[in-house]
XYZ file of C-alpha atoms in Angstrom:
391
model
C 28.723 37.838 13.491
C 29.743 39.738 10.394
C 28.243 37.055 8.152
C 24.929 37.270 9.951
C 24.796 41.045 9.532
C 25.638 40.590 5.845
C 22.723 38.218 5.428
C 20.308 40.520 7.235
C 21.511 43.430 5.132
C 20.947 41.335 1.982
C 17.405 40.519 3.087
C 16.732 44.225 3.323
C 18.011 44.626 -0.232
C 20.976 46.724 0.769
C 23.454 44.284 -0.765
C 23.675 43.005 -4.360
C 22.933 39.549 -3.005
C 19.530 40.862 -1.967
C 18.426 40.427 -5.544
C 19.073 36.671 -5.155
C 16.192 36.449 -2.727
C 13.931 36.691 -5.734
C 15.044 33.164 -6.558
C 12.976 31.974 -3.615
C 9.744 33.228 -5.136
C 9.336 30.305 -7.544
C 9.918 27.417 -5.074
C 7.818 29.118 -2.407
C 5.054 29.649 -4.955
C 5.134 25.942 -5.816
C 4.979 25.054 -2.135
C 2.043 27.389 -1.506
C 0.099 26.208 -4.563
C 0.725 22.497 -5.182
C 0.060 21.004 -1.742
C -3.153 22.984 -1.047
C -4.352 22.310 -4.589
C -3.768 18.588 -4.151
C -5.699 18.552 -0.886
C -8.578 20.593 -2.301
C -8.760 18.239 -5.286
C -8.854 15.236 -2.958
C -11.615 16.698 -0.778
C -13.603 17.740 -3.848
C -13.325 14.210 -5.198
C -14.789 12.921 -1.944
C -18.028 14.719 -2.771
C -18.177 13.293 -6.291
C -17.282 9.576 -6.088
C -19.365 8.740 -9.149
C -17.371 11.203 -11.232
C -14.102 9.928 -9.805
C -15.133 6.384 -10.709
C -16.372 7.099 -14.233
C -13.829 9.736 -15.284
C -10.658 9.313 -13.235
C -10.619 5.625 -12.229
C -11.992 4.252 -15.499
C -10.463 6.645 -18.043
C -7.660 8.851 -16.773
C -5.876 6.536 -14.349
C -5.516 3.604 -16.791
C -3.803 5.903 -19.281
C -1.434 7.375 -16.669
C -0.648 4.096 -14.953
C 0.004 2.130 -18.122
C 2.193 4.899 -19.526
C 4.369 4.813 -16.394
C 4.206 1.020 -16.156
C 5.497 0.786 -19.724
C 8.656 2.532 -18.529
C 9.099 0.632 -15.268
C 7.202 -2.644 -15.475
C 9.815 -4.483 -17.531
C 12.572 -3.803 -15.029
C 13.463 -6.892 -12.950
C 14.167 -4.685 -9.935
C 12.218 -2.022 -8.071
C 13.079 1.345 -9.560
C 11.282 2.997 -6.652
C 13.629 1.323 -4.178
C 16.722 2.581 -6.002
C 15.239 6.061 -6.347
C 14.613 6.068 -2.599
C 18.249 5.218 -1.910
C 19.308 7.960 -4.316
C 16.965 10.438 -2.667
C 18.319 9.662 0.804
C 21.909 9.958 -0.421
C 21.117 13.189 -2.262
C 19.477 14.816 0.753
C 22.373 13.828 2.998
C 24.893 15.204 0.483
C 22.863 18.403 0.162
C 22.830 19.003 3.904
C 26.546 18.243 4.230
C 27.550 20.568 1.392
C 25.188 23.332 2.412
C 26.183 22.898 6.043
C 29.802 23.528 5.137
C 28.857 26.533 3.032
C 26.659 27.848 5.826
C 29.730 28.344 8.016
C 32.276 29.214 5.315
C 30.402 31.364 2.803
C 28.642 34.712 3.164
C 24.885 35.108 3.551
C 24.154 31.916 5.559
C 20.520 32.879 6.197
C 19.895 33.160 2.483
C 21.558 29.818 1.792
C 19.536 28.115 4.519
C 16.265 29.580 3.222
C 17.091 28.545 -0.334
C 17.705 24.922 0.654
C 14.579 24.741 2.788
C 12.389 26.413 0.169
C 13.631 23.915 -2.418
C 12.840 20.968 -0.167
C 9.453 22.435 0.691
C 8.646 22.925 -2.995
C 9.717 19.385 -3.864
C 7.569 17.972 -1.048
C 4.602 20.024 -2.170
C 4.919 18.853 -5.774
C 5.281 15.237 -4.618
C 2.137 15.620 -2.512
C 0.176 16.945 -5.490
C 1.482 14.222 -7.802
C 0.519 11.561 -5.272
C -3.135 12.471 -5.676
C -2.901 13.214 -9.380
C -1.211 9.906 -10.178
C -3.138 7.623 -7.825
C -4.411 9.051 -4.523
C -7.818 10.073 -5.871
C -8.615 6.353 -5.950
C -9.391 6.627 -2.240
C -12.464 8.596 -3.291
C -13.809 6.282 -5.995
C -17.009 4.305 -5.498
C -16.786 1.595 -2.837
C -15.962 -1.864 -4.138
C -19.257 -3.101 -2.699
C -21.087 -0.834 -5.154
C -18.972 -2.057 -8.052
C -19.643 -5.710 -7.216
C -23.250 -5.168 -6.128
C -22.681 -6.283 -2.535
C -24.802 -5.291 0.433
C -22.487 -4.220 3.248
C -24.931 -1.906 4.994
C -26.044 -4.523 7.513
C -23.472 -5.593 10.085
C -23.033 -9.334 10.512
C -24.140 -10.902 13.774
C -21.860 -13.302 15.611
C -23.721 -16.357 14.268
C -23.194 -15.300 10.667
C -19.572 -14.484 11.340
C -19.036 -17.867 12.986
C -20.647 -19.607 10.023
C -18.408 -17.662 7.619
C -15.308 -18.638 9.608
C -16.340 -22.285 9.625
C -16.705 -22.327 5.840
C -13.427 -20.457 5.270
C -11.561 -22.858 7.551
C -12.977 -25.763 5.562
C -11.938 -24.179 2.253
C -8.483 -23.354 3.641
C -7.951 -26.922 4.816
C -9.004 -28.248 1.399
C -6.655 -25.828 -0.395
C -3.776 -26.816 1.901
C -4.123 -30.450 0.795
C -3.219 -29.425 -2.761
C 0.057 -27.732 -1.753
C 3.515 -29.187 -1.172
C 4.838 -29.280 2.371
C 8.230 -29.140 4.043
C 9.355 -31.501 6.792
C 8.055 -29.177 9.497
C 4.639 -29.097 7.825
C 4.868 -25.524 6.496
C 4.257 -24.606 2.872
C 6.909 -25.540 0.317
C 6.678 -22.773 -2.308
C 6.247 -23.876 -5.910
C 9.030 -21.640 -7.224
C 11.364 -18.889 -6.108
C 10.035 -15.527 -4.853
C 10.201 -13.847 -8.264
C 8.194 -16.670 -9.853
C 5.642 -16.372 -7.082
C 5.336 -12.620 -7.624
C 4.878 -13.172 -11.371
C 1.860 -15.326 -10.514
C -0.015 -12.208 -9.361
C -0.273 -11.069 -12.997
C -1.917 -14.346 -14.012
C -4.157 -14.302 -10.949
C -5.481 -10.842 -11.782
C -5.938 -11.785 -15.419
C -8.031 -14.773 -14.352
C -10.096 -12.595 -12.024
C -10.730 -10.062 -14.792
C -12.054 -12.805 -17.062
C -14.548 -13.852 -14.390
C -15.484 -10.369 -13.208
C -15.525 -7.813 -16.064
C -15.823 -4.910 -13.600
C -12.354 -5.819 -12.322
C -10.724 -6.429 -15.695
C -7.693 -4.355 -16.640
C -4.772 -4.411 -18.994
C -1.766 -6.359 -17.694
C 0.683 -4.534 -15.463
C 4.258 -5.423 -14.662
C 4.596 -8.005 -11.874
C 5.134 -7.013 -8.257
C 8.787 -6.321 -7.487
C 10.914 -7.941 -4.811
C 12.385 -5.434 -2.353
C 16.099 -6.051 -1.841
C 16.064 -4.519 1.641
C 13.150 -6.691 2.746
C 14.654 -7.086 6.202
C 14.088 -3.365 6.720
C 10.426 -3.813 5.840
C 10.257 -6.642 8.367
C 11.424 -4.351 11.161
C 8.849 -1.792 9.985
C 6.179 -4.518 10.015
C 5.446 -3.941 6.317
C 4.626 -6.779 3.912
C 4.441 -4.622 0.801
C 4.067 -1.083 -0.482
C 2.769 0.447 -3.692
C 4.652 3.448 -5.079
C 2.443 5.524 -7.427
C 5.347 7.583 -8.784
C 6.698 4.495 -10.564
C 3.487 2.433 -10.532
C 5.355 -0.439 -8.899
C 3.913 -2.936 -6.459
C 6.757 -3.707 -4.054
C 6.717 -6.834 -1.898
C 8.669 -7.914 1.155
C 9.947 -11.288 -0.061
C 10.880 -12.354 3.471
C 7.162 -12.659 4.208
C 6.363 -16.293 5.140
C 5.623 -18.374 2.051
C 2.031 -19.053 3.067
C 1.059 -15.385 2.679
C 3.517 -14.210 0.023
C 1.084 -14.871 -2.883
C -1.781 -12.997 -1.236
C 0.574 -10.125 -0.392
C 1.595 -9.894 -4.048
C -2.047 -9.922 -5.148
C -2.852 -7.244 -2.554
C -0.189 -4.862 -3.860
C -1.282 -5.638 -7.418
C -4.776 -4.465 -6.414
C -3.325 -1.074 -5.468
C -1.500 -1.036 -8.795
C -4.844 -1.501 -10.553
C -6.376 1.480 -8.842
C -7.958 0.123 -5.656
C -6.513 2.223 -2.855
C -8.542 1.216 0.203
C -6.817 -1.455 2.248
C -9.905 -3.504 3.052
C -10.797 -3.641 -0.641
C -7.246 -4.570 -1.650
C -7.334 -7.402 0.879
C -10.639 -8.726 -0.433
C -9.520 -8.377 -4.043
C -6.376 -10.299 -3.144
C -8.611 -13.108 -1.906
C -10.669 -13.040 -5.122
C -7.600 -12.995 -7.378
C -5.883 -15.806 -5.474
C -9.032 -17.933 -5.573
C -9.439 -17.378 -9.325
C -5.772 -18.003 -10.155
C -5.874 -21.777 -10.296
C -2.403 -21.933 -8.702
C -2.517 -24.154 -5.575
C -0.218 -21.857 -3.564
C -2.223 -18.782 -4.526
C -5.589 -20.403 -3.836
C -4.375 -21.545 -0.437
C -2.823 -18.176 0.414
C -6.044 -16.363 -0.480
C -8.205 -18.585 1.696
C -5.671 -18.411 4.530
C -5.705 -14.606 4.382
C -9.506 -14.539 4.480
C -9.584 -17.035 7.349
C -7.136 -15.028 9.434
C -9.107 -11.803 9.130
C -12.462 -13.487 9.633
C -11.224 -15.311 12.732
C -9.720 -12.105 14.122
C -13.103 -10.428 13.668
C -14.850 -13.336 15.396
C -12.406 -13.113 18.299
C -13.488 -9.532 18.980
C -17.199 -10.405 19.195
C -17.326 -13.993 20.444
C -14.217 -15.503 21.994
C -15.980 -18.740 22.845
C -16.882 -19.292 19.191
C -13.321 -18.438 18.234
C -12.014 -21.051 20.685
C -14.387 -23.640 19.224
C -13.275 -23.047 15.655
C -9.522 -22.606 16.106
C -8.835 -26.371 16.504
C -10.616 -26.991 13.185
C -7.605 -25.771 11.210
C -5.764 -28.774 9.793
C -2.225 -29.633 10.886
C -0.560 -28.068 7.806
C -2.553 -24.850 8.176
C -1.792 -24.684 11.892
C 1.909 -25.052 11.065
C 1.747 -22.082 8.689
C -0.125 -19.984 11.231
C 2.509 -20.717 13.869
C 5.305 -19.896 11.440
C 3.698 -16.607 10.457
C 3.118 -15.587 14.056
C 6.643 -16.519 15.161
C 8.170 -14.722 12.181
C 6.566 -11.374 12.950
C 7.040 -11.688 16.705
C 10.824 -11.498 16.252
C 10.511 -8.063 14.624
C 8.273 -6.439 17.224
C 9.750 -3.278 18.700
C 9.833 0.507 18.538
C 10.481 0.570 14.777
C 7.408 -1.560 14.097
C 5.348 0.582 16.496
C 6.496 3.794 14.818
C 5.800 2.369 11.365
C 2.312 1.278 12.398
C 1.584 4.706 13.867
C 2.819 6.371 10.693
C 0.709 4.098 8.486
C -2.294 4.744 10.715
C -1.848 8.506 10.340
C -1.416 8.149 6.565
C -4.623 6.127 6.211
C -6.615 8.495 8.409
C -5.229 11.431 6.427
C -6.722 9.790 3.349
C -10.103 9.529 5.084
C -9.880 5.853 6.041
C -11.317 6.523 9.466
C -10.412 3.103 10.857
C -6.732 3.693 10.167
C -4.706 0.467 10.224
C -7.847 -1.346 11.347
C -9.271 -0.738 7.880
C -7.310 -3.777 6.657
C -9.653 -5.946 8.697
C -12.775 -4.421 7.215
C -12.393 -6.860 4.339
C -14.563 -9.066 6.547
C -17.568 -6.892 5.635
C -16.994 -7.844 2.007
C -16.458 -11.494 2.902
C -19.757 -11.540 4.787
C -21.520 -9.851 1.878
C -20.243 -12.529 -0.497
C -21.085 -15.290 1.968
C -24.733 -14.232 1.885
C -24.878 -14.899 -1.866
C -22.177 -17.595 -2.076
C -22.443 -19.635 1.155
C -19.808 -22.161 0.083
C -17.232 -19.410 -0.615
C -16.026 -21.383 -3.610
C -15.127 -20.024 -7.033
C -18.442 -18.978 -8.645
C -19.359 -20.925 -11.776
């Protein structure tokens, strides 16, 4: 009890240690300023998407991202992954050391407040940097505006069925140009790192065809060593703005690994919204010229389009499902069986967390926003009914 009275006396300034409480002013000031400032900046940006697009997305972000990518892009491993391990180890060590000192040193209340204020300040700064480095991209102009698409009119079931029919046809054609294993599933043309490197070429090819999407080259997506952990969390990839690294779960079935890499590369290039990253993945894969990438892009588009059709017209869905060729059906079964084995409370918690994160960044559909790529697919279908690579 004596230690507690000493701490309370120090708080009141009656002990020389009371002067140490002034050390809390700086971290608490950071905590009270950085996080609110980051949120205010984000909400302000939401009212000025044109300015975000022209000033931040087109001028400021390329400078920031390429400066960071210059430091991290050449690394053959994910720096973000190692920093995460270091952060976890550091926090655990901090709590162990401070926990021991809490019970063995004087002024435990002060020590506890100092640790917590430091963590709060660090979290607040990280929150602000998230928006400063990348998060404002959620508030840029919609991709439909950039590409000149009309997404204002919702597609009827007939249009959606027609889109699915065309995408299935394109997917089947693309599958014929890929190598297959004995069980009929995709035989990747290279190891995972070679596949991830292909995302750089795919995006370069897309930029040549669509100047509005052109950018300087970034480092390739990085393979996550602890991919099995991402599997249990039901995560195929994650972009880390602090290191500007696109991280990919390399245990993802081969049929969708290329499109996953292209999706994370879209985030790396400043497209934050999930539906837009999905659609851009499709465009980049289609433009790549690599058989595995082309197939993966069409397969991704087919899956989302068919899922959308299922919600509005199950009879049409049942009619079209058998149209997938045998190789494509084999990949779909493999993908479904793969993720089924990781279903559980961890996956549910991860999905709920991702949903909250997306809604916190004003993606009102939450995790369902991934599927809104279908709006962009429909918009393209209206001007490109064959869904082939535009001449």
